[in-house]
PDB file of C-alpha atoms in Angstrom:
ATOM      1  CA  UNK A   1      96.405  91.908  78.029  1.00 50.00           C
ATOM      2  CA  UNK A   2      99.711  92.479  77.116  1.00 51.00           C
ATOM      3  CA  UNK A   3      99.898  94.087  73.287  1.00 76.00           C
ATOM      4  CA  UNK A   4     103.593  94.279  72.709  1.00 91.00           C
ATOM      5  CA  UNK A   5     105.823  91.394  73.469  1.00 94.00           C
ATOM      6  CA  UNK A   6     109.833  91.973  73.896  1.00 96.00           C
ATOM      7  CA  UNK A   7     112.494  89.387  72.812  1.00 96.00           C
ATOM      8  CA  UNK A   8     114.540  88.450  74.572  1.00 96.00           C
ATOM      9  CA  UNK A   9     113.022  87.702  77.910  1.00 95.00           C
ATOM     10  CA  UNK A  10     116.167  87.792  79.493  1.00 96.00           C
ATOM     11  CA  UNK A  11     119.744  88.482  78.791  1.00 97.00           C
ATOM     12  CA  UNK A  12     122.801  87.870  80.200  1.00 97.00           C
ATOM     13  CA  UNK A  13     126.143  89.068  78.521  1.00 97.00           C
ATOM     14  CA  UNK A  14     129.620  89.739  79.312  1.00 97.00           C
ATOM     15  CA  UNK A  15     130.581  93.782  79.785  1.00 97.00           C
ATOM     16  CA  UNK A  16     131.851  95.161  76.338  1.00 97.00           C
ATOM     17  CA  UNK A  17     129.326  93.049  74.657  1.00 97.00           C
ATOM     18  CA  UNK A  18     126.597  94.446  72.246  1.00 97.00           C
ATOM     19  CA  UNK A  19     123.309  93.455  72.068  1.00 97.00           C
ATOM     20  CA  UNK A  20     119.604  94.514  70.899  1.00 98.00           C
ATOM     21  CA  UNK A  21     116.181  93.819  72.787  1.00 98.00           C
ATOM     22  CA  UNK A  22     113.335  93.676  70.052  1.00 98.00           C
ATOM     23  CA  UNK A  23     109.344  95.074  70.959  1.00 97.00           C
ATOM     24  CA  UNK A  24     106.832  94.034  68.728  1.00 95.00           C
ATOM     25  CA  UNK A  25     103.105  94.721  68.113  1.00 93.00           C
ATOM     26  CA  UNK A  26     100.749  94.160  65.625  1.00 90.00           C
ATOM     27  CA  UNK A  27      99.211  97.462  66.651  1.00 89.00           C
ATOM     28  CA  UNK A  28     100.253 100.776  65.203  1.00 91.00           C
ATOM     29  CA  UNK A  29     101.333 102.911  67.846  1.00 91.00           C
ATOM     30  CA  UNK A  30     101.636 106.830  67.548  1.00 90.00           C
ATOM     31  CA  UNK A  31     104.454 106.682  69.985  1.00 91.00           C
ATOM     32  CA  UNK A  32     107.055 104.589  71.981  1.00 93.00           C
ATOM     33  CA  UNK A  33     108.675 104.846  74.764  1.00 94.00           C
ATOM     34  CA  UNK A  34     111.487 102.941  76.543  1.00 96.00           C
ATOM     35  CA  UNK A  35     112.020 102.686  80.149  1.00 96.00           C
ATOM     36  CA  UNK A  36     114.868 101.279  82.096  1.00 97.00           C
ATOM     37  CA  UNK A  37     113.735 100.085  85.868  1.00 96.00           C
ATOM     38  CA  UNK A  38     116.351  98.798  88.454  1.00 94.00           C
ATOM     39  CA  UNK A  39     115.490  96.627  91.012  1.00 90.00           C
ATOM     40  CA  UNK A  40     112.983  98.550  93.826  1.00 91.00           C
ATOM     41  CA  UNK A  41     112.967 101.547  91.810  1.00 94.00           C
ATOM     42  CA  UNK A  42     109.858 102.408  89.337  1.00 95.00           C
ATOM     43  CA  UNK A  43     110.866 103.040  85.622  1.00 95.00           C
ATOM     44  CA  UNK A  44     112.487 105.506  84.207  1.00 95.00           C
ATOM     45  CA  UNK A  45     111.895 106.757  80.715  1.00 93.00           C
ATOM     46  CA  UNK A  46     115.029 106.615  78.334  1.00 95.00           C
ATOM     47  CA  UNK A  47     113.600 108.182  74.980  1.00 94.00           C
ATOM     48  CA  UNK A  48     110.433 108.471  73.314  1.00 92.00           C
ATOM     49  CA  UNK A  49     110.109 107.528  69.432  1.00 93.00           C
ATOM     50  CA  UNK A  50     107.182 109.075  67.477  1.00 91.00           C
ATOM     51  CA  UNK A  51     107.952 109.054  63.763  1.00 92.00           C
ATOM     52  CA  UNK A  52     107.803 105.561  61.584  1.00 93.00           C
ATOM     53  CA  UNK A  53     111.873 104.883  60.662  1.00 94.00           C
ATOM     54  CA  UNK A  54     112.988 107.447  63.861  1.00 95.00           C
ATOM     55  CA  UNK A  55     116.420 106.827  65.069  1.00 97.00           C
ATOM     56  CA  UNK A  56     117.506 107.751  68.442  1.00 96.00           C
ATOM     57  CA  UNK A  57     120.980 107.805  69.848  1.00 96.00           C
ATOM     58  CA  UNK A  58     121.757 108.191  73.685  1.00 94.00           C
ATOM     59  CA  UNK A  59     125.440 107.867  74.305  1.00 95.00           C
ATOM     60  CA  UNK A  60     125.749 104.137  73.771  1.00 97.00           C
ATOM     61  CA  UNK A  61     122.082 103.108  73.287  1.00 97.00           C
ATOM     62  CA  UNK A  62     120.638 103.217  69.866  1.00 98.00           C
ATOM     63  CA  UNK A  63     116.659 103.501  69.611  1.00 97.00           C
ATOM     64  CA  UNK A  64     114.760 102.444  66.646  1.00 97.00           C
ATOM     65  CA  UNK A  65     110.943 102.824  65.800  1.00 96.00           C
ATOM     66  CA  UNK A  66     109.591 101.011  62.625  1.00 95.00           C
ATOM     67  CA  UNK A  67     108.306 102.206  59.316  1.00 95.00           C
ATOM     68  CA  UNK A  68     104.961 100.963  60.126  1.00 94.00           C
ATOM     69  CA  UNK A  69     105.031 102.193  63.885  1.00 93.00           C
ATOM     70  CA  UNK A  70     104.607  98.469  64.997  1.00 94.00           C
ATOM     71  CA  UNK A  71     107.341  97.755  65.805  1.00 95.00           C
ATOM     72  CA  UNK A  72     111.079  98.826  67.912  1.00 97.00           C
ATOM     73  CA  UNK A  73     114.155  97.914  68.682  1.00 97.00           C
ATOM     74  CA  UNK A  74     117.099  99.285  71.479  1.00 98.00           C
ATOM     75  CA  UNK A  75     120.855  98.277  70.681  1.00 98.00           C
ATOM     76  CA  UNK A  76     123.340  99.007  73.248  1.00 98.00           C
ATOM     77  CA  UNK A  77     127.127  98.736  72.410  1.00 98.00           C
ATOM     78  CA  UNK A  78     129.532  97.956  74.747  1.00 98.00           C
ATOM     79  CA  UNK A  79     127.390  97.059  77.527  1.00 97.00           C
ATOM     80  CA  UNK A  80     128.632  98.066  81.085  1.00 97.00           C
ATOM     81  CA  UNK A  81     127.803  96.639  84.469  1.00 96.00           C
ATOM     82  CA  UNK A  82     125.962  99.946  84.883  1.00 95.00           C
ATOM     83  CA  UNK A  83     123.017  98.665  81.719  1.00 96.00           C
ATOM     84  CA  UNK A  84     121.973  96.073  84.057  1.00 96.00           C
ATOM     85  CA  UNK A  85     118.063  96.552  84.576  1.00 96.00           C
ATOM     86  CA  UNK A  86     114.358  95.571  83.060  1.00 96.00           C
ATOM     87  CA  UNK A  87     114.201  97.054  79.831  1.00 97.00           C
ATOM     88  CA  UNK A  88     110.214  97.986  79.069  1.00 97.00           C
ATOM     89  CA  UNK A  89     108.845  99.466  75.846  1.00 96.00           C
ATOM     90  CA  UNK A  90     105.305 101.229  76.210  1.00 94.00           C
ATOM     91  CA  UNK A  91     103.230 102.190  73.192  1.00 92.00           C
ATOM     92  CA  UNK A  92     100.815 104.983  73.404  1.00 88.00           C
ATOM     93  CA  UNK A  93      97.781 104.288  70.969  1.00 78.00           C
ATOM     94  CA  UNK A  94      96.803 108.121  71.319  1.00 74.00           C
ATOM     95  CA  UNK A  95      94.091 107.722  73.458  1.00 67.00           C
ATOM     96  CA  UNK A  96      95.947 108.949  76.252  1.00 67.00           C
ATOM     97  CA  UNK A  97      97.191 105.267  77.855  1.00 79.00           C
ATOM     98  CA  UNK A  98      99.889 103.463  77.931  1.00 87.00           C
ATOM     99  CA  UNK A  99     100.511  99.941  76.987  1.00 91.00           C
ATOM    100  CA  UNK A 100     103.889  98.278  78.339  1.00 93.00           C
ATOM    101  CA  UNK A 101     105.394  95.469  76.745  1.00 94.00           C
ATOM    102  CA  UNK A 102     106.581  92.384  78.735  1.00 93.00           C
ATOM    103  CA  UNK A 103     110.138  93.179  79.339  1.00 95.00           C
ATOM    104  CA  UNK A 104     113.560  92.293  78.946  1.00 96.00           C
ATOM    105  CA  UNK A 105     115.656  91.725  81.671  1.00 96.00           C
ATOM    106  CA  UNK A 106     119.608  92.268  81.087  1.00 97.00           C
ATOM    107  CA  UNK A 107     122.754  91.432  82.737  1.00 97.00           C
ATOM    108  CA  UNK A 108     125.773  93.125  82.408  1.00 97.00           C
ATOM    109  CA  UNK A 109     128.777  90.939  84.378  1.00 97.00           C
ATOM    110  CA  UNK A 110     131.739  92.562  84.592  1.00 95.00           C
TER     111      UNK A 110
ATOM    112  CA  UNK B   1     112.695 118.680  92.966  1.00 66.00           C
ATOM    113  CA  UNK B   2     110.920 115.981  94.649  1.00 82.00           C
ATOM    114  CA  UNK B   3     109.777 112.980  92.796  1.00 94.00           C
ATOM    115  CA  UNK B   4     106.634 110.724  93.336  1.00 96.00           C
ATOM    116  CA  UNK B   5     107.041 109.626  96.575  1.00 97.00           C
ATOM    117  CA  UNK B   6     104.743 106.255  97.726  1.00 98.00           C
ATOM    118  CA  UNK B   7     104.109 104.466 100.814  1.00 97.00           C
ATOM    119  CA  UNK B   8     104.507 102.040 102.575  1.00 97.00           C
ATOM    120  CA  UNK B   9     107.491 100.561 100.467  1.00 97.00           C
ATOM    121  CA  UNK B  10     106.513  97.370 101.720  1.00 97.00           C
ATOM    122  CA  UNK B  11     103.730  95.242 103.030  1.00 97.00           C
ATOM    123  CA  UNK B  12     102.886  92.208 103.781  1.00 98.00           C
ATOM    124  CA  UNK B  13      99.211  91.289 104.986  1.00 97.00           C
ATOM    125  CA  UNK B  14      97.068  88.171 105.633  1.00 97.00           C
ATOM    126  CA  UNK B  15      94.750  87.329 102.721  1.00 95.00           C
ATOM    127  CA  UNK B  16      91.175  89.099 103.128  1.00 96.00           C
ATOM    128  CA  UNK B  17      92.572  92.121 105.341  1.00 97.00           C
ATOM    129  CA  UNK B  18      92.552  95.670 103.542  1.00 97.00           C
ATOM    130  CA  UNK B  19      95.420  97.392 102.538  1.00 98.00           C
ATOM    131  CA  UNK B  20      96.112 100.973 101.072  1.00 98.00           C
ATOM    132  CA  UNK B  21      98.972 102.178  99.443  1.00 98.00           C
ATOM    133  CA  UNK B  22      99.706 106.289  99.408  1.00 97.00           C
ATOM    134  CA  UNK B  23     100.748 108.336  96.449  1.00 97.00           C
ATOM    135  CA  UNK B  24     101.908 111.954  96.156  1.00 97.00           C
ATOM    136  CA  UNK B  25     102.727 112.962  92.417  1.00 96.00           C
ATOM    137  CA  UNK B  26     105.464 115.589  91.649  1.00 94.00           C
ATOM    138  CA  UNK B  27     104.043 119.159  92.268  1.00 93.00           C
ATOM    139  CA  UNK B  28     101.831 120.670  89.486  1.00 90.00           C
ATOM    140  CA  UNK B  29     101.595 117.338  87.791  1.00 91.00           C
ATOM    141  CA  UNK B  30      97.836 116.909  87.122  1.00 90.00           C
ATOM    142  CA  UNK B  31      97.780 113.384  85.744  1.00 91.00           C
ATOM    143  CA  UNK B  32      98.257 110.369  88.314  1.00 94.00           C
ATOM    144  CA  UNK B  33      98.140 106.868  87.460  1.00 95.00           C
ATOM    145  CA  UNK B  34      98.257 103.997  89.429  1.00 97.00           C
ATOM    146  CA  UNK B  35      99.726 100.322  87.978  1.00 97.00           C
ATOM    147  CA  UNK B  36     100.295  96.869  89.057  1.00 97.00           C
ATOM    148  CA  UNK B  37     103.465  95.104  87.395  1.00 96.00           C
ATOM    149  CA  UNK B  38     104.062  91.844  88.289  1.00 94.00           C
ATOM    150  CA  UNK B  39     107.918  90.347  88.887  1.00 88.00           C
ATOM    151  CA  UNK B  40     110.103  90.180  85.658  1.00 85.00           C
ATOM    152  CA  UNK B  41     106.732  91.845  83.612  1.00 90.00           C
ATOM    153  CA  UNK B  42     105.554  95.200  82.203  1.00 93.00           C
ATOM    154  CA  UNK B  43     102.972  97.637  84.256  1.00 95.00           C
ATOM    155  CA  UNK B  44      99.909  97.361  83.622  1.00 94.00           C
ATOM    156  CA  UNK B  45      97.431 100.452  84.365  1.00 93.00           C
ATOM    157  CA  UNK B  46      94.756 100.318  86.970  1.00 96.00           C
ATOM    158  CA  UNK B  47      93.266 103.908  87.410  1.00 95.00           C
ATOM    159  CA  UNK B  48      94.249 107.024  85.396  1.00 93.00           C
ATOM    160  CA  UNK B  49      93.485 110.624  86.816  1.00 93.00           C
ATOM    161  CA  UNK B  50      92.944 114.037  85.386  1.00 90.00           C
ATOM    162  CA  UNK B  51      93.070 116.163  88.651  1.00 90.00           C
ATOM    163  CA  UNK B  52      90.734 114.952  90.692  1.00 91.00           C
ATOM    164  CA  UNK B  53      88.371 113.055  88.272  1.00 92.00           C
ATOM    165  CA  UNK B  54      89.028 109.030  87.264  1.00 93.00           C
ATOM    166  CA  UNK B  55      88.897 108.984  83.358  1.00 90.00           C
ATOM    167  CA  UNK B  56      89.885 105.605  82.701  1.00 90.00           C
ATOM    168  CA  UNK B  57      89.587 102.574  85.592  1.00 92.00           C
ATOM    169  CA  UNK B  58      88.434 100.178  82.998  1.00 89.00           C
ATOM    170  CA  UNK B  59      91.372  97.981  84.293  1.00 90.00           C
ATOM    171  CA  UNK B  60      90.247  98.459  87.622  1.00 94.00           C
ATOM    172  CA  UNK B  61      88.855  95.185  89.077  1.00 93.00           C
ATOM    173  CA  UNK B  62      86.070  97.110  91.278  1.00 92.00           C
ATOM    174  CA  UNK B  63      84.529  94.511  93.541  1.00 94.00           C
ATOM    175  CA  UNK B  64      87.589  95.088  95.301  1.00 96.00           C
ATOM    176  CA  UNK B  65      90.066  97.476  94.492  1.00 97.00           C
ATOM    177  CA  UNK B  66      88.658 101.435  95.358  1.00 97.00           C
ATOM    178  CA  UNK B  67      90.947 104.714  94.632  1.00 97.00           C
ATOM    179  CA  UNK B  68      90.570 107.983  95.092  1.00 96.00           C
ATOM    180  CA  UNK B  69      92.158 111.257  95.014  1.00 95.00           C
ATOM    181  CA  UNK B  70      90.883 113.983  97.227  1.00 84.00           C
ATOM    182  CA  UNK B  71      91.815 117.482  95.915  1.00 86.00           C
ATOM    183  CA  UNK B  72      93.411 116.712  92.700  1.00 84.00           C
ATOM    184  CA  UNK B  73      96.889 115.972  94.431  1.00 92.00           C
ATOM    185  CA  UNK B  74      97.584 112.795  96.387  1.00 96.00           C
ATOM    186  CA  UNK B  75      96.144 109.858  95.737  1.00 97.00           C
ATOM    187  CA  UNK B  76      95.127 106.378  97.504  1.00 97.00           C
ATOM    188  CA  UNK B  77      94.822 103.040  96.235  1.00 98.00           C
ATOM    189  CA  UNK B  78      92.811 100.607  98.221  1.00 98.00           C
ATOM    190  CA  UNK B  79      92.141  96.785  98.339  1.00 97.00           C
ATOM    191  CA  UNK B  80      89.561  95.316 100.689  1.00 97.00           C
ATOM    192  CA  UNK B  81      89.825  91.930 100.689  1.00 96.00           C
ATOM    193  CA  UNK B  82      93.264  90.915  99.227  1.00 96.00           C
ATOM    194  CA  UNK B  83      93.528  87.921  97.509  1.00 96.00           C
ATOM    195  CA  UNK B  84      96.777  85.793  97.319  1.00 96.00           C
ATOM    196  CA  UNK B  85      97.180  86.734  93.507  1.00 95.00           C
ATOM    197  CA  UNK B  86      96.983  90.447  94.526  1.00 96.00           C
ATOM    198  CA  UNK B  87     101.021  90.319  95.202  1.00 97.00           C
ATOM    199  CA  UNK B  88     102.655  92.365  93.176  1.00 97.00           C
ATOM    200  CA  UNK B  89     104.317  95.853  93.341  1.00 97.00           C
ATOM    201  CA  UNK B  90     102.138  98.862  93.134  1.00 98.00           C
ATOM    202  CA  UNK B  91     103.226 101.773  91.026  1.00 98.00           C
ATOM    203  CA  UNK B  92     102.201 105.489  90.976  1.00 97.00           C
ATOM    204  CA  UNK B  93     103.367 107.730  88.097  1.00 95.00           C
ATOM    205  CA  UNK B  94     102.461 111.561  87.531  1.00 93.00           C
ATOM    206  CA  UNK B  95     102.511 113.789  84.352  1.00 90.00           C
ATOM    207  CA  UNK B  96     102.542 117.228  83.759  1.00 86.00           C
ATOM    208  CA  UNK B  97     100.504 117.146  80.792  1.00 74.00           C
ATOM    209  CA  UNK B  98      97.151 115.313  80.025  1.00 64.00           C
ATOM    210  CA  UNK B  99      97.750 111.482  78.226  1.00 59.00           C
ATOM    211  CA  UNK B 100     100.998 109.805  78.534  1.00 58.00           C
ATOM    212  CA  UNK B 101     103.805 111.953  77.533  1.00 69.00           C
ATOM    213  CA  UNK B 102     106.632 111.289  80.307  1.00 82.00           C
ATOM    214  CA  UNK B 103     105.592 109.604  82.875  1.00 89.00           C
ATOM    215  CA  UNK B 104     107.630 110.268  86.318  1.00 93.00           C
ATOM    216  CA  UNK B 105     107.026 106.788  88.416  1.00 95.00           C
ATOM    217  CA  UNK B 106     107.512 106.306  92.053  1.00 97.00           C
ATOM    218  CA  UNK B 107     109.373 103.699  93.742  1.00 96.00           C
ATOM    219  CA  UNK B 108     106.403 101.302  94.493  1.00 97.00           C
ATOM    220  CA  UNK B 109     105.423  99.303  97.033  1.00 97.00           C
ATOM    221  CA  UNK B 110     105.881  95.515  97.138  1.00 97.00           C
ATOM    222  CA  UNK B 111     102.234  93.945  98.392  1.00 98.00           C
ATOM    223  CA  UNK B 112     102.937  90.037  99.822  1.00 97.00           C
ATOM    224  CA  UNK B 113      99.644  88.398 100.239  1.00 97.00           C
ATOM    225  CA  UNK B 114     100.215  85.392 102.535  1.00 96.00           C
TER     226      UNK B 114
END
């Protein structure tokens, strides 16, 4: 059962473009994590979020984790051909497991 | 160094034959985990191991899916007989630390079922 569900399901810009993939829960979470996975590889963890109103900022990728720890959000500005992937958020309930949400795939066209 | 390194990358098998996928975790990494993720969706966890002991395979669909992991370091995930919804890509990941913290995943493998 999947707990956190990511809007949108796919996404398909033009590079240059800014956009923001949404994960939402009605869980509290005591972390979150976001992954980016490219095509045969596994994922690859971007940042991990652990306080309620947490920003994050990785070069152009901006990482949000709700007041209520339900809820996140990644915005990416000025999207390059290089963003292009399956963008997964994963909540950890603190009992040591992982829950992944459902996944947003982007495109980046040059 | 090395990351999690899994094989075969691919397979592709006749429904109701075994398979078994291979993992070997990052060196010193004590947790393993092994998770199916379907195309375009999110992993979802099968097995988690601390060392050598399974402490959560309540995912783990056990009339036919077996894992084990001899010694506390590799690890192999079994499925005798597949089923045609049993395609997916199997994923390994390893930790350094007990529970989720960063989790260092390998490449897969891709399982067709015909």
């Amino acid at each position: 059962t999947q707990l956190l569900e990511q809007s949108p399901q796919f996404l398909s810009i033009q590079e240059g473009e800014n956009l923001t993939v949404y994960c939402n829960s009605s869980s509290v979470f005591s972390s979150l994590q976001w992954y980016r996975q490219e095509p045969g590889e596994g994922p690859v963890l971007l940042v991990t979020v652990v306080t309620g109103g947490e920003v994050k900022k990785l070069k152009r990728l901006t990482f949000q984790f709700g007041d209520a720890r339900k809820d996140s959000s990644l915005h990416i500005t000025a999207a390059q051909p290089g963003d292009t992937g399956l963008y997964l958020c994963a909540g950890d309930h603190g009992f040591q497991k992982l829950v992944f949400g459902t996944g947003t795939r982007l495109l980046v066209s040059p | 160094e090395a990351g999690v390194v899994q094989s075969p990358r691919y397979k592709i098998i006749e429904k109701k034959q075994p398979v078994a996928f291979w993992c070997n975790p990052i060196s010193g990494h004590n947790t393993l985990y092994w998770y199916l993720q379907n195309l375009g969706q999110g992993p979802e966890l099968l097995i988690r191991y601390e060392n050598e002991e399974a402490v959560d395979d309540s995912q783990l669909p056990k009339d036919r899916f077996s894992a084990e992991r001899l010694k506390g370091v590799d690890s192999t995930l079994k499925i005798q007989p597949a089923e045609l919804g049993d395609s997916a890509v199997y994923l390994c990941a390893s930790s350094p630390h007990e529970g989720p913290d960063t989790q260092y995943f390998g490449p897969g493998t891709r399982l067709t079922v015909l």
